[in-house]
C-alpha angles and dihedrals in degrees: 000000000000103000093202089079094064092068091051091052095062103078103049134034095217110029141034108265139176110266093235088070096068110148117293112252090030128081092314089068089060110092130164113263088241090060089055094055118117113259108259120242112272093028136096127209134198144161118246110178107305093342131095107212125207118195129178117231132221122235091271091056096253121126112276113257116255140158121291092223142005143108110339127192123226127193122201125205145182124231089255098054102027094097093054093044091050091051093048093048092046093051093046098044095044091050091050096036094238114153115238144159134204142185103264103205138046093233091057091047090051092052091052090057102041121123096265100032114127110285090214092061101031117125096012105133101149132024120197122191113209115195095227144351093275092057090042090059093045094049092048091052098042101036090039089058091050091051097042111139096021116127131215142151117290112259104228097201094052145066114247121236108222112306100312133094097276123107135171136214134169112238150113122318097180126052106260129149141201136181108256129210090277091054095252125134105242137168111283145202129190117255126217092285094049094255118140111246132171116283098232114219104178116155093259132072114263131167113216113249095246094049125085116217108240112251092240089061096050095085090052092053089049091050090049091056096052095081110085138154093230096109096048119108088234133085112212110215103176145346113252099186143352129207134162087267094059142279136300114218136187117218149135132266099235091205096066106003094245118152111244142178119225116203119197129210123197118205117249091002135097093041122195123214090268091055096254112147127220094270093052090049091047089053089052089052093051092050092049093048092049089052089051096046113142096012097102089224093102140022120279119247116240106170147357121199146148125238115185101325094321122104123219131201115197119203137173112266110253109223119231136043135290115264094245091063091067096065097075094053103031109032107107096204091070088091135061096244112023116202108250089225090055090049091051093046092049091048092054092047094048092050091049092050091049091052089051090052090049089053091050091050091049088052090052091049091048089062091054095257131125113207095209096185108061115159141129094276093054096052116087115203113207123235088264085065090225111072122065142202127197120233138186104046097175091118094047119123139179110275090231091067089068088203136167126252114277101176122030146156107246093235091058101033110140119224115252093258091068117091137170116347091358088073089063092044090055091051091049089054091050089049091058089062097034092059088066104026110018095202101103092129083087088075092072086066099036125358088192087075087078092080092053092049090049089055091052092048092050090052096046097038105036093176095063107114108250092228089055089064098033092055091049093052092046092052095045096047100041118106119209126208115196117255119182090205096055118124115258118257125230091281093052097257124131094223104118110082110200111204092014102074121122128181134222112233110295091229137009110285088230119060110169113158117226091233092059090100133213091010092061090049092053091046094052091049090052091049092051094049092045090056096053118118106192090167091069124084099201099058141356105200121030113246143130122351088249089078089072092062122090108309099060100239093301104122139100100246100046108000144070096286092061094050093046089049092052092048091051095043092053096047097251121155111274117264098221094177088056091051090051089051092053092047091050093049093052097052082110112346118235117276112265096026107154119248105224140104100256101021103040157345101345091060091045090052091050093052095044090052092050089051092052101261096119097152093059091043092055091046090056092048090050088055092050093049090054088062126075090268093158088071093061118116118265098248134108098237100064105343146082096293093060094041091048092053091052093047092049092046092051090045090056093048098042104029090228107159094203091059090051090049093050090049090051089049090053090050092051091051091051093047089053092048092050090052091059117097116273111247118250088248092062092124089065098043120118109269135185141064100304105037106010136073093279090080093059088044090056093050093047091050091053090048090050090053088057100039107026087223105159091200089066091049091050091048090052090055091048090051092052090050088056091056093044088054086062092054131091132200113237126208106285094037102276112148113212139165109269114220094176096251098042141010123233129208096179133124098240106042101001141071100281090071090049088051093054093057091041089057089054092050090053090055087064100033106033093175096062095149135236095299095063094035091056091046092051091051092048092049090050088053091050089054095054103057120132097237135045118166097223137035100219130119100240100034106019152041097302088067090055089052092051092049094048091046093059106027121116093196106137096232096055114112136189090236091062091049092050090051090056092047091052093046091052084071090067088078099036114130134187124246117181089336094308136105117271139153135224120251133228112326086013095241092122139015121266133202099188130111100243101047110007154041097315091057092048089049091052094049094047092049090052089052102038100037090049093117088085096251094098129072094271097245115211142145116276111286092001106094117158111280092247091056095052122089113247 
């Protein structure tokens, strides 16, 4: 579970949204008084993301000149003192004409300090930009004196100034970018030679190699390094987990050799929804564990100490594995044709485990405690794979408080009407379904989906007792209204309201199956168009959280270009307002927009040209070619392979010789790179269509089709062998990309994307040998499993559909393709009465190409218009082999 997505799920009930767009009249209307001040004369003000910037002006009204990089000052703050700190910084900086910015509202400050906020940005409430080291020292002294005694969370990336809330770090002031070693466009600074290099923002203080730490900061670095764990009676062996609230470490008590877990709490950081910081939550956990001592339902407490200003709770290590780790090896739907005996055995095991969890929860309740955070990652299954223990009690509370949930996994997040022990009952009901279909994050969008999932489970697992599912659906979909006269429950709380229970709809009101073509096509198009927001500048169609990064929602994978491409590729009516939006947003494109096919301007140019806007497309390409594009990574997503395909495609359509020459140059660079020795770590390289060697293979195949150069064909084969070397064959014959801790069958970063390019290679080299033939068959098996956790094109079932719709692998059948189309409906959701699909992490709907409805639309069109009468939908530069000229 990627915890970033939780923050983007706060502001809108249907789509991922930036947290600064929380509903008007709610918390977004609450700003610090300082943020409401009039802008002083000689200053300009503006909003950039969740910052309010303040910049002094020269006499001509232009921003005062200042350095592009240097030592910057950050101030941290708590909710209680943020208003005063903002006012003090404003008064000081305005008086001394020092540019600064700050987070303007308490809700935005809270989100920066939550448990799973980014550790590289946590705690940063104010940023001050001194012009040189002399002013840096003066501001630290003078502003530090004004802020003496104020508290705030520790800023992990910075060096602390004395004991107050000020910190320093060397980094960029201006927005500049460079391609890093992974081929991504990232914020940059200039090194000692003047070369742009990545502005590193790891959660630990580091001085760049070409920068000398000012002498007045040296004592503070020495003080920072005095706190160590060397005198503790514990040896820390490894880190199990990091969050903004602190780390969780596995170690050994050196006094008796017992295995232990040390859990760290940072003050003022890792905030829960009730404002409690990590230390407060750690204290709650200790109190709950002490109340549960000797029950076997929770770990035993061994120690409680403070190191620096961090608090540590030491517990006995619970043997076993978390429940979620059993899915990959036990779940029978991770194969095309599960053995009925295996399905029955899994069913019996899952029901037994759930009963064991219910017993553990009852034990917790019997001690007057509500767990409040039950989910598959907080349930330890013992080595006997039957008995369980609950872990991570930081959200636990006395049952008598009858409180709401303050920390929760999205797939088990109780609705706001559940309090006290009812929170745990709701999670237990979700667990009943999640053990069979771990997609309960859908309930944060529509709890009525529970009834549909129960129907699917009953069909796929016929031995599940009907009451097991019926009771789960009833609990999930019931809606409770408080009644002071209700009878107490078994924990003594008046939360069950007999006679006053209502239910949300038992199933979505709209149930259109994806295979109901062309009705499902028309419905998805209507949903996409209904979601469009042409009045916004940051994005047009709601999609993945990646669209809020630099690039402004323009790109092919997650932005407007990808949706417009899918609409055109599937024969939908043109969305002219959307095209105008994309034209407006690329005149010129935002600073820092990536350059590549799927992440940036090359993909936008390709789509605009296909839609008839050639002039703008060529303008964008001219801008790309003025950059150091040769230094891009090799991949298809944002690198040379994708750019080369766009250049070659435009060269064919325009006849421009320079574009053809630049495409040939990109091909030559890739051939040279592929000739270099493969690093010893090749088994852990990125593999797949988007970020692996299959992208360069695709580009070189297309170049070979133009040039007939056999060296390019041979290089494409070598590239595919590199990706296949990163694959593993699972039990049952499925071939998937092996990442060391998991294997991936998907289109974007998994084996299905490799298989698509491999099919194209076979169209030119039919006698590819047993190695490639076996790989193609294994990839086809990987694309026909019963269960995929997400619907999307790049990381879900839609990608399997697209691969099966175009593959020429001999074992592929229409029946397998139809099974995948039908199963895509398991995750179908309604939006304004139309068919839509959830995005990545499935906490909100998405309309983009890479993760959402547009990608599902493209895949279904490729499969269901395959009789040749439709438009022949396909990904850019990946038409079906029979539609491509030889």
